[in-house]
């Protein structure tokens, strides 16, 4: 029977790792107009997550091979410091895809949800690490119009959309989606029927633009940011019951 290393043990000083996890997020990041790097968030069955980066030479292959929700095993990969100014996970390290990496699809396992839910109070009271992207569960409402901040340019990078999200104790945070993520949010929100929608905001950034408890909002952080409507978790059910 094949054995796998826990994500918590990964470190750069050791080679020969073999891991198994569920792909909970895939996204593409443009370095230059003609070059994109693929990013992945992997979660093991216990809920721990780690980010993986696929170099641009391999991204075209893996973006068609790896899909969200699939379970994979990965061997022959590198481990590097997770040292960015904004990090997608709390893990100290990230996975890097080497040329000789081996990725295989595998059977799914029973797993706990991967969401790393932040409390609204920890954000409002400035008690949370703002350098790590957060997940939030709440009721989305008061969704504004999609706005082009430079209408003469007709560029998706100039789009913004503001909405609110509240938790089960009626604490409220303002949210800002920008660029293509604003366009996607508007499209999916209208398609979902509008109104009040309970959802998890996945991998959003905390922006404290002035000192003080009210001067904070939650913003998209590029293509990694997404929305999971009606998640099957107890916290979502609590909000539905309000």
mmCIF file of C-alpha atoms in Angstrom:
data_model
loop_
_atom_site.group_PDB
_atom_site.id
_atom_site.type_symbol
_atom_site.label_atom_id
_atom_site.label_comp_id
_atom_site.label_asym_id
_atom_site.label_seq_id
_atom_site.Cartn_x
_atom_site.Cartn_y
_atom_site.Cartn_z
ATOM 1 C CA UNK A 1 0.000 0.000 0.000
ATOM 2 C CA UNK A 2 1.428 3.353 -1.034
ATOM 3 C CA UNK A 3 2.161 5.791 1.776
ATOM 4 C CA UNK A 4 2.123 9.575 1.578
ATOM 5 C CA UNK A 5 3.830 12.330 3.515
ATOM 6 C CA UNK A 6 1.682 14.797 5.477
ATOM 7 C CA UNK A 7 1.792 18.318 4.066
ATOM 8 C CA UNK A 8 2.916 19.581 7.465
ATOM 9 C CA UNK A 9 6.271 17.776 7.092
ATOM 10 C CA UNK A 10 7.299 19.317 3.763
ATOM 11 C CA UNK A 11 10.548 21.295 3.831
ATOM 12 C CA UNK A 12 13.170 22.288 1.209
ATOM 13 C CA UNK A 13 16.075 20.440 2.840
ATOM 14 C CA UNK A 14 14.634 17.003 2.034
ATOM 15 C CA UNK A 15 13.844 15.437 -1.344
ATOM 16 C CA UNK A 16 11.749 12.423 -2.306
ATOM 17 C CA UNK A 17 8.399 13.650 -1.041
ATOM 18 C CA UNK A 18 5.202 11.892 -2.088
ATOM 19 C CA UNK A 19 1.895 13.586 -1.296
ATOM 20 C CA UNK A 20 -1.793 13.123 -1.949
ATOM 21 C CA UNK A 21 -4.383 15.888 -1.955
ATOM 22 C CA UNK A 22 -7.485 17.388 -3.473
ATOM 23 C CA UNK A 23 -7.181 20.272 -5.922
ATOM 24 C CA UNK A 24 -9.366 22.928 -4.314
ATOM 25 C CA UNK A 25 -8.314 25.843 -6.535
ATOM 26 C CA UNK A 26 -6.626 26.363 -9.900
ATOM 27 C CA UNK A 27 -5.767 29.769 -11.314
ATOM 28 C CA UNK A 28 -3.564 31.428 -13.931
ATOM 29 C CA UNK A 29 -1.353 34.446 -13.288
ATOM 30 C CA UNK A 30 -0.070 36.576 -16.185
ATOM 31 C CA UNK A 31 3.603 37.470 -15.881
ATOM 32 C CA UNK A 32 3.702 39.137 -19.287
ATOM 33 C CA UNK A 33 0.939 39.208 -21.938
ATOM 34 C CA UNK A 34 2.204 36.051 -23.631
ATOM 35 C CA UNK A 35 3.196 34.067 -20.529
ATOM 36 C CA UNK A 36 1.036 32.630 -17.749
ATOM 37 C CA UNK A 37 1.965 30.661 -14.665
ATOM 38 C CA UNK A 38 -0.515 28.201 -13.190
ATOM 39 C CA UNK A 39 -1.192 28.105 -9.483
ATOM 40 C CA UNK A 40 -2.839 25.355 -7.445
ATOM 41 C CA UNK A 41 -4.102 25.044 -3.911
ATOM 42 C CA UNK A 42 -3.952 21.475 -2.638
ATOM 43 C CA UNK A 43 -5.728 20.224 0.489
ATOM 44 C CA UNK A 44 -5.124 16.935 2.261
ATOM 45 C CA UNK A 45 -7.938 15.020 3.920
ATOM 46 C CA UNK A 46 -7.304 16.715 7.273
ATOM 47 C CA UNK A 47 -7.863 20.157 5.751
ATOM 48 C CA UNK A 48 -4.287 21.499 5.631
ATOM 49 C CA UNK A 49 -3.544 23.380 2.416
ATOM 50 C CA UNK A 50 -0.447 24.282 0.446
ATOM 51 C CA UNK A 51 0.119 26.354 -2.686
ATOM 52 C CA UNK A 52 1.827 24.920 -5.757
ATOM 53 C CA UNK A 53 3.287 26.834 -8.701
ATOM 54 C CA UNK A 54 3.568 25.416 -12.208
ATOM 55 C CA UNK A 55 6.149 27.107 -14.461
ATOM 56 C CA UNK A 56 4.953 28.665 -17.706
ATOM 57 C CA UNK A 57 6.556 25.913 -19.811
ATOM 58 C CA UNK A 58 4.314 23.302 -18.144
ATOM 59 C CA UNK A 59 1.216 25.395 -17.432
ATOM 60 C CA UNK A 60 -0.443 24.737 -20.798
ATOM 61 C CA UNK A 61 -0.293 21.003 -20.141
ATOM 62 C CA UNK A 62 -1.434 20.995 -16.532
ATOM 63 C CA UNK A 63 -4.263 23.507 -16.942
ATOM 64 C CA UNK A 64 -5.974 20.926 -19.158
ATOM 65 C CA UNK A 65 -4.937 17.940 -17.039
ATOM 66 C CA UNK A 66 -5.683 19.096 -13.471
ATOM 67 C CA UNK A 67 -9.197 20.198 -12.516
ATOM 68 C CA UNK A 68 -10.683 21.539 -9.313
ATOM 69 C CA UNK A 69 -12.211 18.833 -7.150
ATOM 70 C CA UNK A 70 -9.911 16.057 -8.364
ATOM 71 C CA UNK A 71 -7.609 14.102 -6.083
ATOM 72 C CA UNK A 72 -4.000 13.723 -7.201
ATOM 73 C CA UNK A 73 -0.744 12.173 -6.058
ATOM 74 C CA UNK A 74 2.447 14.142 -6.693
ATOM 75 C CA UNK A 75 6.085 13.038 -6.568
ATOM 76 C CA UNK A 76 9.415 14.523 -7.727
ATOM 77 C CA UNK A 77 8.586 18.117 -6.829
ATOM 78 C CA UNK A 78 10.492 20.921 -5.175
ATOM 79 C CA UNK A 79 9.715 22.716 -1.929
ATOM 80 C CA UNK A 80 10.462 26.441 -1.582
ATOM 81 C CA UNK A 81 9.858 29.155 0.992
ATOM 82 C CA UNK A 82 6.376 30.673 1.051
ATOM 83 C CA UNK A 83 7.823 34.153 1.398
ATOM 84 C CA UNK A 84 5.605 36.449 -0.665
ATOM 85 C CA UNK A 85 4.224 39.682 0.758
ATOM 86 C CA UNK A 86 0.751 38.160 0.341
ATOM 87 C CA UNK A 87 0.404 34.407 0.843
ATOM 88 C CA UNK A 88 -2.409 32.090 -0.169
ATOM 89 C CA UNK A 89 -1.915 29.669 2.737
ATOM 90 C CA UNK A 90 -0.415 29.671 6.210
ATOM 91 C CA UNK A 91 2.009 26.903 5.232
ATOM 92 C CA UNK A 92 5.663 27.918 5.575
ATOM 93 C CA UNK A 93 6.481 26.451 2.160
ATOM 94 C CA UNK A 94 5.166 26.087 -1.392
ATOM 95 C CA UNK A 95 5.467 23.332 -3.976
ATOM 96 C CA UNK A 96 7.318 23.924 -7.240
ATOM 97 C CA UNK A 97 6.762 21.734 -10.293
ATOM 98 C CA UNK A 98 9.978 20.285 -11.753
ATOM 99 C CA UNK A 99 10.304 18.920 -15.300
ATOM 100 C CA UNK A 100 10.392 15.330 -14.010
ATOM 101 C CA UNK A 101 7.431 15.759 -11.647
ATOM 102 C CA UNK A 102 4.878 12.938 -11.643
ATOM 103 C CA UNK A 103 1.203 13.831 -11.175
ATOM 104 C CA UNK A 104 -1.455 11.113 -11.183
ATOM 105 C CA UNK A 105 -5.183 11.177 -10.602
ATOM 106 C CA UNK A 106 -6.286 9.064 -7.650
ATOM 107 C CA UNK A 107 -9.452 7.987 -5.865
ATOM 108 C CA UNK A 108 -11.122 10.579 -3.613
ATOM 109 C CA UNK A 109 -11.032 10.309 0.159
ATOM 110 C CA UNK A 110 -13.456 11.440 2.851
ATOM 111 C CA UNK A 111 -12.153 14.858 3.842
ATOM 112 C CA UNK A 112 -12.997 17.744 6.109
ATOM 113 C CA UNK A 113 -13.663 21.121 4.413
ATOM 114 C CA UNK A 114 -10.542 23.010 3.430
ATOM 115 C CA UNK A 115 -11.919 26.467 4.252
ATOM 116 C CA UNK A 116 -9.789 28.494 6.667
ATOM 117 C CA UNK A 117 -12.652 30.626 7.916
ATOM 118 C CA UNK A 118 -11.737 33.943 9.502
ATOM 119 C CA UNK A 119 -14.079 35.487 12.042
ATOM 120 C CA UNK A 120 -15.510 38.882 11.205
ATOM 121 C CA UNK A 121 -14.516 40.170 14.647
ATOM 122 C CA UNK A 122 -10.844 39.261 14.088
ATOM 123 C CA UNK A 123 -10.862 41.321 10.888
ATOM 124 C CA UNK A 124 -12.753 44.296 12.321
ATOM 125 C CA UNK A 125 -10.600 44.365 15.475
ATOM 126 C CA UNK A 126 -7.358 43.972 13.484
ATOM 127 C CA UNK A 127 -6.425 40.696 15.179
ATOM 128 C CA UNK A 128 -5.554 38.723 12.062
ATOM 129 C CA UNK A 129 -2.491 38.390 9.847
ATOM 130 C CA UNK A 130 -3.292 40.552 6.813
ATOM 131 C CA UNK A 131 -0.476 39.000 4.772
ATOM 132 C CA UNK A 132 -2.423 35.728 4.427
ATOM 133 C CA UNK A 133 -5.529 35.510 2.250
ATOM 134 C CA UNK A 134 -8.688 34.591 4.129
ATOM 135 C CA UNK A 135 -11.900 32.651 3.651
ATOM 136 C CA UNK A 136 -15.136 34.222 4.880
ATOM 137 C CA UNK A 137 -18.595 32.704 5.182
ATOM 138 C CA UNK A 138 -21.586 34.998 5.263
ATOM 139 C CA UNK A 139 -24.672 36.378 3.583
ATOM 140 C CA UNK A 140 -23.863 38.434 0.483
ATOM 141 C CA UNK A 141 -26.238 41.347 -0.098
ATOM 142 C CA UNK A 142 -26.444 44.986 -1.207
ATOM 143 C CA UNK A 143 -24.525 44.155 -4.381
ATOM 144 C CA UNK A 144 -23.726 47.269 -6.393
ATOM 145 C CA UNK A 145 -23.445 47.795 -10.108
ATOM 146 C CA UNK A 146 -20.412 46.812 -12.117
ATOM 147 C CA UNK A 147 -18.483 50.066 -12.605
ATOM 148 C CA UNK A 148 -15.836 50.929 -15.179
ATOM 149 C CA UNK A 149 -13.558 53.449 -13.489
ATOM 150 C CA UNK A 150 -12.136 54.544 -16.863
ATOM 151 C CA UNK A 151 -15.074 54.186 -19.274
ATOM 152 C CA UNK A 152 -13.182 55.544 -22.271
ATOM 153 C CA UNK A 153 -10.595 52.767 -22.001
ATOM 154 C CA UNK A 154 -13.076 49.843 -22.081
ATOM 155 C CA UNK A 155 -10.583 47.639 -20.230
ATOM 156 C CA UNK A 156 -11.531 44.787 -17.887
ATOM 157 C CA UNK A 157 -8.732 45.875 -15.540
ATOM 158 C CA UNK A 158 -10.712 49.038 -14.730
ATOM 159 C CA UNK A 159 -13.835 47.242 -13.469
ATOM 160 C CA UNK A 160 -14.932 47.373 -9.825
ATOM 161 C CA UNK A 161 -17.910 46.074 -7.856
ATOM 162 C CA UNK A 162 -18.788 46.636 -4.189
ATOM 163 C CA UNK A 163 -21.029 44.492 -1.989
ATOM 164 C CA UNK A 164 -21.538 43.619 1.667
ATOM 165 C CA UNK A 165 -21.294 40.386 3.601
ATOM 166 C CA UNK A 166 -22.643 39.707 7.098
ATOM 167 C CA UNK A 167 -22.020 36.884 9.565
ATOM 168 C CA UNK A 168 -24.407 35.073 11.903
ATOM 169 C CA UNK A 169 -24.100 37.886 14.473
ATOM 170 C CA UNK A 170 -24.940 40.617 11.936
ATOM 171 C CA UNK A 171 -21.399 41.967 11.752
ATOM 172 C CA UNK A 172 -20.878 43.481 8.322
ATOM 173 C CA UNK A 173 -17.845 43.884 6.077
ATOM 174 C CA UNK A 174 -17.591 45.800 2.824
ATOM 175 C CA UNK A 175 -16.138 43.819 -0.070
ATOM 176 C CA UNK A 176 -14.476 45.025 -3.259
ATOM 177 C CA UNK A 177 -14.044 42.918 -6.386
ATOM 178 C CA UNK A 178 -11.839 44.329 -9.136
ATOM 179 C CA UNK A 179 -10.781 43.573 -12.704
ATOM 180 C CA UNK A 180 -11.937 40.266 -14.211
ATOM 181 C CA UNK A 181 -12.965 39.027 -10.775
ATOM 182 C CA UNK A 182 -15.513 41.876 -10.612
ATOM 183 C CA UNK A 183 -16.895 40.856 -14.004
ATOM 184 C CA UNK A 184 -17.085 37.190 -12.983
ATOM 185 C CA UNK A 185 -18.739 38.036 -9.662
ATOM 186 C CA UNK A 186 -21.385 40.177 -11.357
ATOM 187 C CA UNK A 187 -22.123 37.498 -13.965
ATOM 188 C CA UNK A 188 -22.340 34.639 -11.461
ATOM 189 C CA UNK A 189 -24.355 36.637 -8.912
ATOM 190 C CA UNK A 190 -26.990 37.581 -11.508
ATOM 191 C CA UNK A 191 -27.049 34.030 -12.875
ATOM 192 C CA UNK A 192 -27.544 32.693 -9.371
ATOM 193 C CA UNK A 193 -30.650 34.836 -9.010
ATOM 194 C CA UNK A 194 -29.374 37.844 -7.076
ATOM 195 C CA UNK A 195 -30.814 38.780 -3.705
ATOM 196 C CA UNK A 196 -29.179 37.463 -0.549
ATOM 197 C CA UNK A 197 -26.806 34.550 -1.136
ATOM 198 C CA UNK A 198 -24.930 32.613 1.540
ATOM 199 C CA UNK A 199 -21.426 31.859 0.327
ATOM 200 C CA UNK A 200 -17.784 31.456 1.211
ATOM 201 C CA UNK A 201 -15.376 34.027 -0.171
ATOM 202 C CA UNK A 202 -12.257 32.006 -0.901
ATOM 203 C CA UNK A 203 -8.767 33.555 -0.795
ATOM 204 C CA UNK A 204 -9.667 37.230 -0.416
ATOM 205 C CA UNK A 205 -7.362 39.942 0.928
ATOM 206 C CA UNK A 206 -7.897 42.141 3.973
ATOM 207 C CA UNK A 207 -7.361 45.808 3.146
ATOM 208 C CA UNK A 208 -7.091 48.178 6.102
ATOM 209 C CA UNK A 209 -6.868 51.462 4.236
ATOM 210 C CA UNK A 210 -6.933 53.732 7.330
ATOM 211 C CA UNK A 211 -6.532 53.148 11.062
ATOM 212 C CA UNK A 212 -9.701 52.358 12.952
ATOM 213 C CA UNK A 213 -12.182 49.469 13.117
ATOM 214 C CA UNK A 214 -14.460 50.732 10.350
ATOM 215 C CA UNK A 215 -11.756 51.398 7.776
ATOM 216 C CA UNK A 216 -11.364 47.854 6.563
ATOM 217 C CA UNK A 217 -12.683 45.906 3.616
ATOM 218 C CA UNK A 218 -12.146 42.543 1.979
ATOM 219 C CA UNK A 219 -10.853 42.612 -1.603
ATOM 220 C CA UNK A 220 -10.098 40.222 -4.405
ATOM 221 C CA UNK A 221 -6.424 39.327 -4.674
ATOM 222 C CA UNK A 222 -6.228 38.484 -8.350
ATOM 223 C CA UNK A 223 -7.338 35.331 -10.097
ATOM 224 C CA UNK A 224 -7.013 33.145 -7.001
ATOM 225 C CA UNK A 225 -10.016 34.829 -5.342
ATOM 226 C CA UNK A 226 -13.335 33.065 -5.840
ATOM 227 C CA UNK A 227 -16.806 32.533 -4.363
ATOM 228 C CA UNK A 228 -18.346 29.224 -3.241
ATOM 229 C CA UNK A 229 -22.158 29.655 -3.110
ATOM 230 C CA UNK A 230 -24.188 27.613 -0.609
ATOM 231 C CA UNK A 231 -21.289 25.630 0.874
ATOM 232 C CA UNK A 232 -22.245 22.488 2.779
ATOM 233 C CA UNK A 233 -20.723 23.483 6.127
ATOM 234 C CA UNK A 234 -22.311 24.090 9.557
ATOM 235 C CA UNK A 235 -21.423 27.793 9.512
ATOM 236 C CA UNK A 236 -23.433 28.253 6.326
ATOM 237 C CA UNK A 237 -26.441 26.479 7.809
ATOM 238 C CA UNK A 238 -26.343 28.775 10.848
ATOM 239 C CA UNK A 239 -26.601 31.826 8.592
ATOM 240 C CA UNK A 240 -29.434 30.285 6.573
ATOM 241 C CA UNK A 241 -31.404 29.863 9.795
ATOM 242 C CA UNK A 242 -31.256 33.562 10.697
#
